[in-house]
Coordinates of C-alpha atoms in Angstrom, one line a residue:
M1 CA 128.0 -164.9 299.5
L2 CA 124.5 -164.0 298.3
D3 CA 122.2 -166.3 296.2
S4 CA 119.3 -164.3 295.9
L5 CA 117.5 -161.1 296.4
R6 CA 113.7 -161.5 296.5
V7 CA 111.2 -158.8 296.4
R8 CA 107.6 -159.3 297.5
I9 CA 104.6 -157.1 296.7
E10 CA 101.2 -157.3 297.9
L11 CA 98.3 -155.5 297.0
E12 CA 94.6 -155.4 296.6
A13 CA 92.7 -157.2 294.0
D14 CA 93.5 -154.8 291.0
D15 CA 96.6 -156.2 289.4
D16 CA 97.4 -153.7 286.9
V17 CA 100.8 -153.2 288.8
T18 CA 101.4 -156.9 288.0
L19 CA 100.6 -156.6 284.3
Q20 CA 102.5 -153.4 283.8
F21 CA 105.5 -154.5 285.7
K22 CA 105.9 -158.1 283.8
A23 CA 104.9 -155.8 280.4
F24 CA 108.2 -153.6 281.6
L25 CA 110.5 -156.7 281.9
Q26 CA 109.3 -158.5 278.9
A27 CA 110.3 -155.3 276.9
R28 CA 113.8 -156.0 278.4
G29 CA 113.8 -159.4 277.3
A30 CA 111.9 -161.4 279.6
V31 CA 109.9 -164.4 278.5
S32 CA 107.9 -166.7 280.5
G33 CA 108.9 -165.4 283.8
T34 CA 112.8 -165.6 283.1
C35 CA 115.0 -162.2 281.9
P36 CA 119.0 -162.1 281.8
T37 CA 119.5 -158.4 283.2
T38 CA 122.7 -156.2 284.2
V39 CA 123.0 -155.1 287.5
A40 CA 122.2 -151.4 286.4
A41 CA 119.5 -152.4 284.4
L42 CA 118.0 -154.8 287.7
W43 CA 118.1 -151.7 289.7
E44 CA 116.3 -149.6 287.0
S45 CA 113.7 -152.4 287.3
L46 CA 113.1 -152.3 291.0
T47 CA 113.0 -148.6 291.1
V48 CA 109.7 -149.1 288.4
L49 CA 108.6 -151.9 290.3
A50 CA 108.7 -149.8 293.7
R51 CA 107.0 -146.7 291.7
L52 CA 104.2 -148.9 290.0
A53 CA 103.5 -150.7 293.8
M54 CA 103.3 -147.4 295.6
R55 CA 100.8 -145.7 292.8
A56 CA 98.8 -148.8 293.3
G57 CA 98.1 -147.9 296.7
K58 CA 97.5 -150.2 300.0
T59 CA 100.8 -151.8 298.9
K60 CA 103.0 -153.8 301.1
V61 CA 106.6 -153.8 299.9
A62 CA 109.3 -156.2 301.3
V63 CA 112.8 -156.2 300.1
D64 CA 114.9 -158.8 301.8
N65 CA 119.0 -158.5 301.6
A66 CA 119.0 -155.7 299.8
Q67 CA 122.2 -154.1 301.0
Q68 CA 124.0 -157.6 300.7
Y69 CA 122.8 -157.6 296.8
R70 CA 124.3 -154.2 296.5
D71 CA 127.6 -155.3 297.9
A72 CA 127.7 -158.6 296.3
F73 CA 126.1 -158.6 293.0
A74 CA 127.2 -155.2 292.1
R75 CA 130.9 -156.4 292.2
S76 CA 130.0 -159.9 290.4
T77 CA 131.0 -160.2 286.9
S78 CA 128.1 -162.7 286.8
Q79 CA 124.7 -162.3 284.7
P80 CA 121.6 -161.9 287.5
I81 CA 118.6 -163.6 286.6
V82 CA 115.2 -162.1 287.4
Q83 CA 112.3 -164.6 288.1
F84 CA 108.8 -163.2 288.6
G85 CA 105.7 -164.9 289.5
I86 CA 101.8 -164.0 290.2
Q87 CA 99.5 -165.5 292.5
R88 CA 95.9 -164.1 292.9
S89 CA 93.5 -164.8 295.4
S90 CA 89.8 -163.5 296.0
S91 CA 90.9 -160.1 297.6
R92 CA 94.6 -159.9 297.2
V93 CA 97.4 -160.3 294.4
Q94 CA 101.0 -160.9 295.3
L95 CA 104.0 -160.5 293.2
L96 CA 107.1 -162.2 293.7
V97 CA 110.3 -161.1 292.2
I98 CA 113.3 -163.3 292.8
I99 CA 116.9 -162.3 291.6
T100 CA 119.2 -165.0 292.0
R101 CA 122.8 -165.4 290.9
A102 CA 123.7 -166.7 287.3
Q103 CA 126.5 -168.4 285.6
P104 CA 129.1 -165.8 284.5
S105 CA 128.1 -164.1 281.6
T106 CA 129.9 -166.3 279.2
P107 CA 128.2 -167.7 276.0
L108 CA 125.5 -170.3 276.6
Y109 CA 126.5 -172.7 274.1
T110 CA 129.6 -173.9 275.2
E111 CA 128.8 -177.6 274.8
N112 CA 131.1 -179.7 272.8
P113 CA 129.2 -181.3 270.5
M114 CA 126.6 -178.7 270.6
R115 CA 122.9 -180.4 269.5
I116 CA 121.1 -178.3 266.7
L117 CA 117.8 -179.2 265.3
L118 CA 117.7 -177.5 261.3
T119 CA 115.0 -176.8 259.4
N120 CA 113.2 -174.5 256.9
D121 CA 109.9 -173.9 254.9
D122 CA 111.7 -174.1 251.4
G123 CA 111.7 -178.3 251.8
I124 CA 114.7 -180.5 253.0
H125 CA 116.0 -180.7 249.1
A126 CA 116.2 -177.1 248.9
P127 CA 119.4 -175.7 248.3
G128 CA 119.2 -172.8 250.9
I129 CA 119.2 -175.4 253.8
A130 CA 121.8 -177.6 252.3
A131 CA 124.0 -175.0 252.3
L132 CA 123.3 -173.7 255.6
H133 CA 123.7 -177.7 256.9
A134 CA 127.3 -177.0 255.2
A135 CA 128.3 -174.3 257.0
I136 CA 127.4 -174.9 260.3
H137 CA 127.8 -178.7 260.4
D138 CA 131.2 -178.2 262.3
M139 CA 129.3 -176.5 265.1
G140 CA 128.1 -179.5 266.9
E141 CA 125.7 -182.6 266.0
V142 CA 123.2 -181.2 263.2
V143 CA 119.6 -183.0 262.9
T144 CA 117.8 -181.6 259.7
I145 CA 113.9 -182.0 260.3
A146 CA 112.1 -180.3 257.3
P147 CA 109.1 -180.3 255.4
A148 CA 109.5 -183.3 252.1
D149 CA 108.4 -180.1 249.7
A150 CA 108.0 -176.4 249.5
Q151 CA 105.8 -174.7 252.3
S152 CA 107.0 -170.8 251.5
A153 CA 104.6 -168.5 253.4
A154 CA 103.0 -171.2 255.2
G155 CA 102.8 -169.0 258.1
H156 CA 102.3 -170.8 261.3
G157 CA 99.9 -173.5 260.1
I158 CA 99.9 -176.9 261.8
T159 CA 98.4 -180.4 260.7
F160 CA 95.2 -181.3 262.5
H161 CA 93.3 -184.0 260.9
T162 CA 96.0 -185.8 258.8
P163 CA 98.7 -188.0 260.1
L164 CA 102.7 -186.7 259.5
M165 CA 104.3 -189.0 257.6
V166 CA 108.0 -188.9 258.1
A167 CA 110.7 -190.2 255.8
E168 CA 114.7 -190.5 256.5
V169 CA 116.3 -189.2 253.3
S170 CA 119.8 -188.1 252.1
P171 CA 119.4 -184.7 250.0
N172 CA 123.1 -185.4 249.5
A173 CA 126.1 -186.9 250.4
H174 CA 127.0 -185.1 253.4
M175 CA 123.2 -184.3 254.7
K176 CA 120.7 -186.9 256.0
G177 CA 117.7 -186.1 257.7
F178 CA 113.6 -186.6 258.1
A179 CA 111.3 -185.5 255.6
V180 CA 108.1 -184.5 257.5
D181 CA 105.0 -184.4 255.0
G182 CA 103.9 -181.2 256.7
R183 CA 104.3 -177.5 257.7
P184 CA 107.5 -175.9 259.3
A185 CA 105.9 -175.6 262.6
D186 CA 104.8 -179.4 262.0
C187 CA 108.7 -180.0 261.7
V188 CA 109.8 -178.8 265.0
K189 CA 106.8 -179.5 267.2
V190 CA 106.8 -183.2 265.9
G191 CA 110.7 -183.1 266.0
L192 CA 110.7 -181.8 269.4
R193 CA 108.1 -184.0 270.9
R194 CA 108.8 -187.1 269.2
I195 CA 111.8 -187.5 266.9
W196 CA 114.7 -185.9 269.3
P197 CA 113.7 -188.1 272.4
D198 CA 113.8 -191.0 270.0
L199 CA 117.1 -190.1 268.9
F200 CA 118.5 -188.9 272.1
G201 CA 116.5 -190.3 274.9
D202 CA 113.2 -188.9 276.9
G203 CA 113.4 -185.1 278.0
A204 CA 116.2 -184.5 275.6
L205 CA 116.1 -181.3 273.9
P206 CA 118.7 -179.6 271.1
D207 CA 120.4 -176.8 272.2
I208 CA 119.0 -174.4 269.6
V209 CA 116.9 -174.5 266.4
I210 CA 118.4 -172.9 263.2
S211 CA 115.5 -172.3 260.7
G212 CA 116.8 -171.8 257.1
M213 CA 118.4 -170.3 254.9
N214 CA 115.3 -169.1 253.5
S215 CA 115.0 -168.7 249.5
G216 CA 113.9 -164.8 250.1
A217 CA 114.0 -162.2 252.9
N218 CA 112.1 -162.4 255.6
V219 CA 111.6 -158.7 256.7
G220 CA 108.7 -156.4 257.7
I221 CA 105.1 -157.9 257.4
N222 CA 106.4 -160.9 255.6
V223 CA 107.9 -162.0 258.9
I224 CA 104.3 -163.1 260.0
Y225 CA 103.6 -164.9 256.8
S226 CA 106.7 -166.8 257.0
G227 CA 107.2 -170.3 257.9
T228 CA 111.0 -169.9 257.9
V229 CA 110.1 -167.8 261.1
A230 CA 107.0 -169.8 262.3
A231 CA 109.1 -173.0 262.8
A232 CA 111.8 -170.8 264.6
V233 CA 108.6 -169.4 267.1
E234 CA 107.5 -173.1 267.7
S235 CA 110.5 -173.6 269.0
A236 CA 110.6 -170.8 271.2
F237 CA 106.7 -172.2 272.1
L238 CA 108.5 -175.0 273.3
G239 CA 111.3 -173.7 275.4
V240 CA 114.2 -174.2 272.7
P241 CA 115.8 -170.9 271.7
A242 CA 115.6 -170.5 268.0
I243 CA 117.4 -168.5 265.1
A244 CA 115.5 -168.0 261.8
V245 CA 118.2 -167.2 258.7
S246 CA 116.9 -165.8 255.3
L247 CA 118.4 -164.5 252.1
H248 CA 117.6 -161.4 250.3
I249 CA 117.4 -162.9 246.4
G250 CA 116.9 -159.5 244.5
G251 CA 118.2 -159.9 240.8
G252 CA 120.0 -162.7 240.0
A253 CA 121.3 -166.0 241.1
P254 CA 122.0 -166.1 244.6
H255 CA 125.5 -167.8 245.8
W256 CA 124.5 -170.0 248.3
R257 CA 127.6 -171.3 249.8
R258 CA 128.8 -167.7 250.3
A259 CA 125.5 -166.4 251.5
A260 CA 125.7 -169.3 254.1
E261 CA 129.2 -168.2 255.3
I262 CA 127.9 -165.0 256.0
A263 CA 124.9 -166.8 258.1
R264 CA 127.5 -168.7 259.9
H265 CA 129.2 -165.5 260.8
A266 CA 126.2 -164.1 262.2
I267 CA 125.1 -166.8 263.7
N268 CA 128.4 -166.9 265.5
Q269 CA 128.0 -163.1 266.6
V270 CA 124.3 -163.7 268.3
M271 CA 125.3 -167.2 269.8
K272 CA 128.3 -165.6 271.4
H273 CA 125.4 -164.1 273.6
R274 CA 122.6 -166.1 275.8
I275 CA 119.6 -166.4 274.2
E276 CA 116.8 -167.1 276.3
P277 CA 114.8 -170.4 275.9
H278 CA 111.3 -168.6 274.7
S279 CA 113.4 -166.1 272.3
V280 CA 113.7 -166.1 268.7
I281 CA 116.3 -164.0 266.5
N282 CA 115.5 -163.0 262.8
I283 CA 118.6 -162.6 260.7
N284 CA 118.4 -161.6 257.2
I285 CA 121.1 -161.6 255.0
P286 CA 121.6 -159.0 252.1
R287 CA 121.7 -160.3 248.0
T288 CA 124.8 -162.3 247.5
H289 CA 125.6 -163.3 244.2
T290 CA 129.3 -164.1 244.1
A291 CA 132.0 -165.9 246.0
E292 CA 133.7 -162.6 246.5
C293 CA 131.1 -160.8 248.1
A294 CA 132.1 -159.2 251.3
L295 CA 131.0 -159.8 254.9
P296 CA 128.4 -157.4 255.3
P297 CA 128.2 -155.1 258.7
M298 CA 125.5 -156.2 261.1
K299 CA 122.7 -153.9 262.6
V300 CA 120.1 -155.1 265.1
V301 CA 116.8 -153.2 264.2
T302 CA 113.1 -153.4 264.4
M303 CA 110.3 -154.8 262.4
N304 CA 108.8 -152.9 259.5
T305 CA 105.0 -153.0 260.2
A306 CA 103.7 -151.4 256.7
A307 CA 101.5 -153.8 254.8
G308 CA 103.0 -155.4 251.2
I309 CA 101.6 -154.0 247.9
D310 CA 100.6 -157.3 246.5
N311 CA 99.5 -157.5 242.8
Y312 CA 97.0 -159.6 241.3
E313 CA 96.9 -160.0 237.3
R314 CA 93.4 -161.1 236.2
R315 CA 93.4 -164.1 233.8
V316 CA 91.0 -166.5 232.1
S317 CA 91.8 -170.3 231.9
P318 CA 90.9 -172.1 228.6
A319 CA 87.6 -173.1 230.4
G320 CA 86.8 -169.6 230.7
Q321 CA 87.2 -169.5 234.3
V322 CA 88.7 -166.4 235.8
Y323 CA 91.5 -166.5 238.2
Y324 CA 93.8 -164.2 239.6
W325 CA 98.2 -164.7 239.3
P326 CA 99.9 -163.0 242.2
S327 CA 102.9 -161.1 241.3
G328 CA 105.2 -158.9 243.4
D329 CA 109.0 -159.7 244.9
G330 CA 107.5 -159.4 248.4
M331 CA 109.8 -156.7 249.1
K332 CA 107.6 -153.6 248.2
F333 CA 105.7 -151.7 251.1
F334 CA 103.3 -148.9 251.3
H335 CA 106.3 -147.1 253.3
T336 CA 109.5 -148.2 255.1
K337 CA 110.1 -146.5 258.3
A338 CA 113.7 -145.4 259.4
G339 CA 115.5 -148.0 261.3
T340 CA 113.7 -151.0 260.4
D341 CA 114.7 -154.4 259.2
V342 CA 113.4 -153.3 255.4
E343 CA 115.7 -150.3 255.1
A344 CA 118.8 -151.7 256.6
L345 CA 118.7 -154.9 254.3
N346 CA 118.5 -152.7 251.2
E347 CA 121.4 -150.8 252.6
R348 CA 123.0 -154.1 252.6
F349 CA 123.2 -154.8 256.5
I350 CA 123.0 -158.1 258.0
T351 CA 119.8 -157.7 260.3
I352 CA 119.3 -158.8 263.3
T353 CA 115.7 -158.6 264.8
P354 CA 114.6 -160.1 268.2
L355 CA 111.1 -161.5 268.0
Q356 CA 108.3 -161.9 270.6
Y357 CA 105.0 -164.2 270.2
D358 CA 103.0 -162.3 273.2
L359 CA 100.6 -160.4 270.5
T360 CA 99.1 -158.3 273.7
N361 CA 98.8 -154.7 273.3
Y362 CA 99.6 -154.3 276.7
E363 CA 98.9 -150.4 276.4
S364 CA 95.3 -151.0 275.5
L365 CA 94.4 -153.0 278.5
A366 CA 93.4 -150.2 280.9
P367 CA 91.5 -148.2 278.4
W368 CA 89.6 -151.6 277.5
R369 CA 88.9 -152.3 281.1
D370 CA 87.8 -149.0 281.6
R371 CA 85.2 -148.7 278.5
L372 CA 84.3 -152.5 279.6
A373 CA 83.6 -152.1 283.1

């Protein structure tokens, strides 16, 4: 039975085609050279690849085992994996795409017990992480590594010039963990690089990192500020798939246990499918104020990108110093685009947003190369 299909493209030193095709694959879920796909999507990808190669001119395209691929893979229930790499020399660029047979398209997370690193940005003693720990503890072996104190809106800051003090703590009778005197991204960095290997052996990694449950929604542009999301992104940097979970507080006190039950449901639904190693899924739970709150529907949405409306009240201290006190609930934006996370969360959907950390504007590469040539 066929194991792989190789597509080789060689072209002159202009490597726009490789960048365009890489962007094309990444738009369909590829990160760091690996992309799960369907047979139909794969043939679409190969069609685009051939078209881009033809446009580049002076190219050589070689496809091995194409007919066998159609016969063997098209009938298979397996989920093919596309891997791509780029090699450059002084005069030529070679793009190699390899399609290999993967395991059947069943959930990745089937080992028992699964190992989960749990973190947050509200601190290890926050009610949200305790509630989420209680909701997911039966999913496998959960190790909590979280900031020693609140780090809300810490973004992706990390600690360079001071040591990271780590203490084993027991926030409640059912939860133990490691309190890190640092930021959320620090917790994941030191957790994956040192604490996890110390616990489970050299080279060991968790199956997934879950960050949350945050007190407050992380939708729209707030995703950029969020320490909760940053912890998940740090995990993705290091090759471990991650889920960020946040609760829209709104007016009134949240019912943390019910919110965590809803979060567990959303996590279960997401984890029925493969999450790639360098991927982040951002989940937001609607306002949950009572134990009777119904299970909301889920919606996969994009991130709203309008700036938030921030207010600063001018005050004067007793010593006569002027200062500005920030106010606002973090959910007011200059506009809310239809079909985005902000709109869906306000409509009481559980929002699911896949995130990526490559900030390159691929559409602008060619124009800027022309301008600066």
